[in-house]
Amino acid sequence: MRHRSVADLMTPTAVAVQRGTSFKEIARLLDEYGITAVPVVDEENRPVGVVSEADLLRRHTAKDGPSTAEAMMSSPAVTARPSWTAVEAARLMERHRVKRLPVVDADGRLIGVLSRSDLLQLFLRRDRSIQEEIREDVIVRILRLSPSAVHIDVDEGRVTLSGTLERPGLGPILVRLCETVDGVVEVVDRMTYEEGGGTP
């Protein structure tokens, strides 16, 4: 199974600002591009922080100190790599309580931005695509079963498995593998097992 990576989901050619970019210019960029935060980069295009709508509102309310990106940004920037899986990126967002991750290359230079809305694209996969991946990758390639051994019904990302297997031990393995398929929201196990079927 091939999980979609950060590179697959991110927005390339990310909007970014310099340390000295003003409050008004940042606000204009957020409005123009319909985004909630923007990376702050140094002279070599390496992220040094992020300025969000919340940072702008805090500075506007405080009305003290310089209103530049460097003064307002959250630093250091929490970044992701393009080769990461969506799950790795989502866990990093959750751990640091951020909504967007600048994506950097091997040299640490900005190449894109991944937002929570980008990650939600995983759950917009067509049901038929999910069904085909489960049949071809999980049932046939990994478990080496006949493609007709398991009936797979997918509705809005909810997978229902039915059919009869020889080995009861395959059930939990099958469910766990289906749960890792991109776009799967829930797996319902309605499998039955042949009487006297041995364990793996």
mmCIF file of C-alpha atoms in Angstrom:
data_model
loop_
_atom_site.group_PDB
_atom_site.id
_atom_site.type_symbol
_atom_site.label_atom_id
_atom_site.label_comp_id
_atom_site.label_asym_id
_atom_site.label_seq_id
_atom_site.Cartn_x
_atom_site.Cartn_y
_atom_site.Cartn_z
ATOM 1 C CA MET A 1 0.000 0.000 0.000
ATOM 2 C CA ARG A 2 1.228 3.459 -0.850
ATOM 3 C CA HIS A 3 0.199 6.137 1.601
ATOM 4 C CA ARG A 4 -0.115 9.624 0.215
ATOM 5 C CA SER A 5 2.822 11.729 1.328
ATOM 6 C CA VAL A 6 3.185 15.331 2.413
ATOM 7 C CA ALA A 7 4.501 16.067 -1.095
ATOM 8 C CA ASP A 8 1.237 14.731 -2.561
ATOM 9 C CA LEU A 9 -0.950 16.889 -0.323
ATOM 10 C CA MET A 10 0.958 20.119 0.294
ATOM 11 C CA THR A 11 0.475 23.402 -1.523
ATOM 12 C CA PRO A 12 3.733 24.022 -3.417
ATOM 13 C CA THR A 13 5.020 27.543 -4.155
ATOM 14 C CA ALA A 14 4.100 28.642 -0.643
ATOM 15 C CA VAL A 15 3.408 32.276 0.225
ATOM 16 C CA ALA A 16 6.119 33.468 2.616
ATOM 17 C CA VAL A 17 7.336 36.722 4.174
ATOM 18 C CA GLN A 18 10.652 38.110 5.385
ATOM 19 C CA ARG A 19 11.481 39.048 8.980
ATOM 20 C CA GLY A 20 10.885 42.724 8.265
ATOM 21 C CA THR A 21 7.492 42.350 6.534
ATOM 22 C CA SER A 22 4.926 44.697 8.094
ATOM 23 C CA PHE A 23 1.693 43.912 9.920
ATOM 24 C CA LYS A 24 -0.434 45.383 7.113
ATOM 25 C CA GLU A 25 1.385 43.470 4.370
ATOM 26 C CA ILE A 26 0.968 40.179 6.239
ATOM 27 C CA ALA A 27 -2.742 40.878 6.807
ATOM 28 C CA ARG A 28 -3.129 41.662 3.100
ATOM 29 C CA LEU A 29 -1.433 38.381 2.094
ATOM 30 C CA LEU A 30 -3.593 36.290 4.445
ATOM 31 C CA ASP A 31 -6.715 37.892 2.973
ATOM 32 C CA GLU A 32 -5.566 37.707 -0.650
ATOM 33 C CA TYR A 33 -4.631 34.028 -0.532
ATOM 34 C CA GLY A 34 -7.359 32.912 1.886
ATOM 35 C CA ILE A 35 -4.882 31.445 4.381
ATOM 36 C CA THR A 36 -4.645 31.638 8.169
ATOM 37 C CA ALA A 37 -0.862 31.763 8.621
ATOM 38 C CA VAL A 38 2.297 32.464 6.659
ATOM 39 C CA PRO A 39 5.890 31.205 7.105
ATOM 40 C CA VAL A 40 8.650 33.710 7.861
ATOM 41 C CA VAL A 41 11.866 32.890 5.985
ATOM 42 C CA ASP A 42 15.461 34.096 6.172
ATOM 43 C CA GLU A 43 17.628 35.246 3.271
ATOM 44 C CA GLU A 44 18.164 31.632 2.159
ATOM 45 C CA ASN A 45 14.433 30.808 2.155
ATOM 46 C CA ARG A 46 14.665 28.756 5.351
ATOM 47 C CA PRO A 47 11.656 29.051 7.700
ATOM 48 C CA VAL A 48 12.454 30.779 10.988
ATOM 49 C CA GLY A 49 8.899 31.154 12.271
ATOM 50 C CA VAL A 50 5.223 31.460 11.404
ATOM 51 C CA VAL A 51 2.825 34.397 11.731
ATOM 52 C CA SER A 52 -0.826 33.450 12.150
ATOM 53 C CA GLU A 53 -4.081 35.384 12.302
ATOM 54 C CA ALA A 54 -3.965 34.918 16.081
ATOM 55 C CA ASP A 55 -0.500 36.555 16.200
ATOM 56 C CA LEU A 56 -1.821 39.543 14.238
ATOM 57 C CA LEU A 57 -4.824 39.921 16.531
ATOM 58 C CA ARG A 58 -2.633 39.730 19.632
ATOM 59 C CA ARG A 59 -0.317 42.442 18.307
ATOM 60 C CA HIS A 60 -3.246 44.638 17.252
ATOM 61 C CA THR A 61 -4.783 44.315 20.722
ATOM 62 C CA ALA A 62 -1.505 44.926 22.566
ATOM 63 C CA LYS A 63 -0.529 47.922 20.397
ATOM 64 C CA ASP A 64 3.038 47.867 21.693
ATOM 65 C CA GLY A 65 6.387 47.111 20.123
ATOM 66 C CA PRO A 66 7.314 46.739 16.435
ATOM 67 C CA SER A 67 4.726 45.225 14.092
ATOM 68 C CA THR A 68 7.092 43.204 11.913
ATOM 69 C CA ALA A 69 6.950 39.519 11.106
ATOM 70 C CA GLU A 70 9.975 38.858 13.307
ATOM 71 C CA ALA A 71 8.344 40.539 16.306
ATOM 72 C CA MET A 72 5.009 38.752 15.886
ATOM 73 C CA MET A 73 6.014 35.265 14.709
ATOM 74 C CA SER A 74 5.917 32.012 16.642
ATOM 75 C CA SER A 75 9.433 30.604 16.565
ATOM 76 C CA PRO A 76 11.098 28.248 15.809
ATOM 77 C CA ALA A 77 9.026 27.069 12.869
ATOM 78 C CA VAL A 78 7.640 23.527 13.159
ATOM 79 C CA THR A 79 8.391 21.979 9.756
ATOM 80 C CA ALA A 80 7.650 18.804 7.805
ATOM 81 C CA ARG A 81 9.504 16.879 5.105
ATOM 82 C CA PRO A 82 7.911 16.047 1.726
ATOM 83 C CA SER A 83 8.561 12.311 2.158
ATOM 84 C CA TRP A 84 6.582 12.061 5.404
ATOM 85 C CA THR A 85 3.229 10.316 5.447
ATOM 86 C CA ALA A 86 0.081 12.294 6.133
ATOM 87 C CA VAL A 87 -0.182 10.504 9.491
ATOM 88 C CA GLU A 88 3.280 11.697 10.572
ATOM 89 C CA ALA A 89 2.397 15.270 9.632
ATOM 90 C CA ALA A 90 -0.970 15.102 11.406
ATOM 91 C CA ARG A 91 0.685 13.845 14.591
ATOM 92 C CA LEU A 92 3.198 16.697 14.482
ATOM 93 C CA MET A 93 0.385 19.236 14.056
ATOM 94 C CA GLU A 94 -1.465 17.730 16.998
ATOM 95 C CA ARG A 95 1.638 17.615 19.208
ATOM 96 C CA HIS A 96 2.512 21.266 18.573
ATOM 97 C CA ARG A 97 -1.104 22.470 18.244
ATOM 98 C CA VAL A 98 -0.525 24.120 14.878
ATOM 99 C CA LYS A 99 -2.793 24.256 11.812
ATOM 100 C CA ARG A 100 -0.120 24.584 9.112
ATOM 101 C CA LEU A 101 3.360 23.149 8.573
ATOM 102 C CA PRO A 102 6.010 24.702 6.320
ATOM 103 C CA VAL A 103 7.487 21.885 4.217
ATOM 104 C CA VAL A 104 11.242 21.991 3.694
ATOM 105 C CA ASP A 105 13.696 20.138 1.459
ATOM 106 C CA ALA A 106 16.900 18.382 2.545
ATOM 107 C CA ASP A 107 18.635 21.772 2.853
ATOM 108 C CA GLY A 108 15.886 23.190 5.060
ATOM 109 C CA ARG A 109 14.524 25.512 2.350
ATOM 110 C CA LEU A 110 10.813 26.158 2.024
ATOM 111 C CA ILE A 111 9.127 24.223 -0.808
ATOM 112 C CA GLY A 112 5.489 24.257 0.275
ATOM 113 C CA VAL A 113 2.958 24.401 3.093
ATOM 114 C CA LEU A 114 0.705 21.659 4.460
ATOM 115 C CA SER A 115 -2.539 22.697 6.160
ATOM 116 C CA ARG A 116 -5.145 20.732 8.078
ATOM 117 C CA SER A 117 -7.528 21.238 5.167
ATOM 118 C CA ASP A 118 -4.938 19.558 2.905
ATOM 119 C CA LEU A 119 -4.954 16.531 5.214
ATOM 120 C CA LEU A 120 -8.746 16.362 5.018
ATOM 121 C CA GLN A 121 -8.368 15.609 1.304
ATOM 122 C CA LEU A 122 -7.471 12.055 2.352
ATOM 123 C CA PHE A 123 -11.015 11.525 3.558
ATOM 124 C CA LEU A 124 -12.483 12.780 0.296
ATOM 125 C CA ARG A 125 -11.140 9.776 -1.605
ATOM 126 C CA ARG A 126 -13.784 8.059 -3.694
ATOM 127 C CA ASP A 127 -15.257 4.953 -2.115
ATOM 128 C CA ARG A 128 -14.464 2.929 -5.244
ATOM 129 C CA SER A 129 -10.776 3.874 -4.983
ATOM 130 C CA ILE A 130 -10.683 2.739 -1.342
ATOM 131 C CA GLN A 131 -12.452 -0.502 -2.244
ATOM 132 C CA GLU A 132 -9.993 -1.278 -5.049
ATOM 133 C CA GLU A 133 -6.961 -0.621 -2.837
ATOM 134 C CA ILE A 134 -8.287 -2.924 -0.117
ATOM 135 C CA ARG A 135 -9.029 -5.689 -2.621
ATOM 136 C CA GLU A 136 -5.790 -5.450 -4.606
ATOM 137 C CA ASP A 137 -3.278 -4.518 -1.920
ATOM 138 C CA VAL A 138 -4.688 -5.902 1.339
ATOM 139 C CA ILE A 139 -6.656 -8.992 0.243
ATOM 140 C CA VAL A 140 -4.583 -10.196 -2.714
ATOM 141 C CA ARG A 141 -1.043 -8.833 -2.361
ATOM 142 C CA ILE A 142 -0.530 -8.835 1.417
ATOM 143 C CA LEU A 143 -2.839 -11.594 2.691
ATOM 144 C CA ARG A 144 -2.605 -13.659 -0.527
ATOM 145 C CA LEU A 145 -6.304 -14.461 -0.569
ATOM 146 C CA SER A 146 -8.612 -14.762 -3.535
ATOM 147 C CA PRO A 147 -10.115 -11.389 -4.488
ATOM 148 C CA SER A 148 -13.548 -12.975 -4.041
ATOM 149 C CA ALA A 149 -12.774 -14.252 -0.530
ATOM 150 C CA VAL A 150 -13.965 -11.040 1.131
ATOM 151 C CA HIS A 151 -16.862 -8.810 0.144
ATOM 152 C CA ILE A 152 -15.883 -5.156 0.603
ATOM 153 C CA ASP A 153 -18.565 -2.486 0.859
ATOM 154 C CA VAL A 154 -17.457 1.147 1.208
ATOM 155 C CA ASP A 155 -19.862 3.966 1.965
ATOM 156 C CA GLU A 156 -18.509 7.473 2.709
ATOM 157 C CA GLY A 157 -15.217 5.933 3.871
ATOM 158 C CA ARG A 158 -16.944 3.394 6.147
ATOM 159 C CA VAL A 159 -15.707 -0.084 5.198
ATOM 160 C CA THR A 160 -17.820 -3.177 5.870
ATOM 161 C CA LEU A 161 -16.130 -6.570 5.440
ATOM 162 C CA SER A 162 -18.149 -9.752 4.997
ATOM 163 C CA GLY A 163 -17.537 -13.289 3.765
ATOM 164 C CA THR A 164 -16.116 -16.514 5.160
ATOM 165 C CA LEU A 165 -12.451 -17.152 5.994
ATOM 166 C CA GLU A 166 -10.759 -20.399 6.961
ATOM 167 C CA ARG A 167 -8.610 -18.916 9.711
ATOM 168 C CA PRO A 168 -10.137 -16.811 12.519
ATOM 169 C CA GLY A 169 -6.758 -15.203 13.158
ATOM 170 C CA LEU A 170 -6.934 -13.415 9.822
ATOM 171 C CA GLY A 171 -9.889 -11.283 10.921
ATOM 172 C CA PRO A 172 -8.089 -8.845 13.241
ATOM 173 C CA ILE A 173 -5.161 -8.583 10.798
ATOM 174 C CA LEU A 174 -7.509 -7.780 7.932
ATOM 175 C CA VAL A 175 -9.282 -5.087 9.959
ATOM 176 C CA ARG A 176 -6.007 -3.458 11.069
ATOM 177 C CA LEU A 177 -4.689 -3.361 7.507
ATOM 178 C CA CYS A 178 -7.927 -1.831 6.212
ATOM 179 C CA GLU A 179 -7.770 0.839 8.920
ATOM 180 C CA THR A 180 -4.403 2.010 7.559
ATOM 181 C CA VAL A 181 -5.738 2.634 4.042
ATOM 182 C CA ASP A 182 -5.927 6.346 3.237
ATOM 183 C CA GLY A 183 -9.491 7.613 3.378
ATOM 184 C CA VAL A 184 -10.887 4.885 5.637
ATOM 185 C CA VAL A 185 -12.960 6.361 8.451
ATOM 186 C CA GLU A 186 -14.187 3.151 10.106
ATOM 187 C CA VAL A 187 -14.017 -0.623 9.550
ATOM 188 C CA VAL A 188 -16.951 -2.917 10.415
ATOM 189 C CA ASP A 189 -16.062 -6.633 10.649
ATOM 190 C CA ARG A 190 -18.909 -8.963 9.672
ATOM 191 C CA MET A 191 -16.653 -11.853 8.680
ATOM 192 C CA THR A 192 -17.519 -15.440 9.564
ATOM 193 C CA TYR A 193 -15.118 -18.386 9.862
ATOM 194 C CA GLU A 194 -15.297 -21.993 8.796
ATOM 195 C CA GLU A 195 -15.905 -24.404 11.663
ATOM 196 C CA GLY A 196 -12.722 -26.093 12.715
ATOM 197 C CA GLY A 197 -10.565 -23.514 10.937
ATOM 198 C CA GLY A 198 -7.156 -23.385 12.543
ATOM 199 C CA THR A 199 -5.358 -20.333 13.838
ATOM 200 C CA PRO A 200 -2.483 -18.917 11.762
#
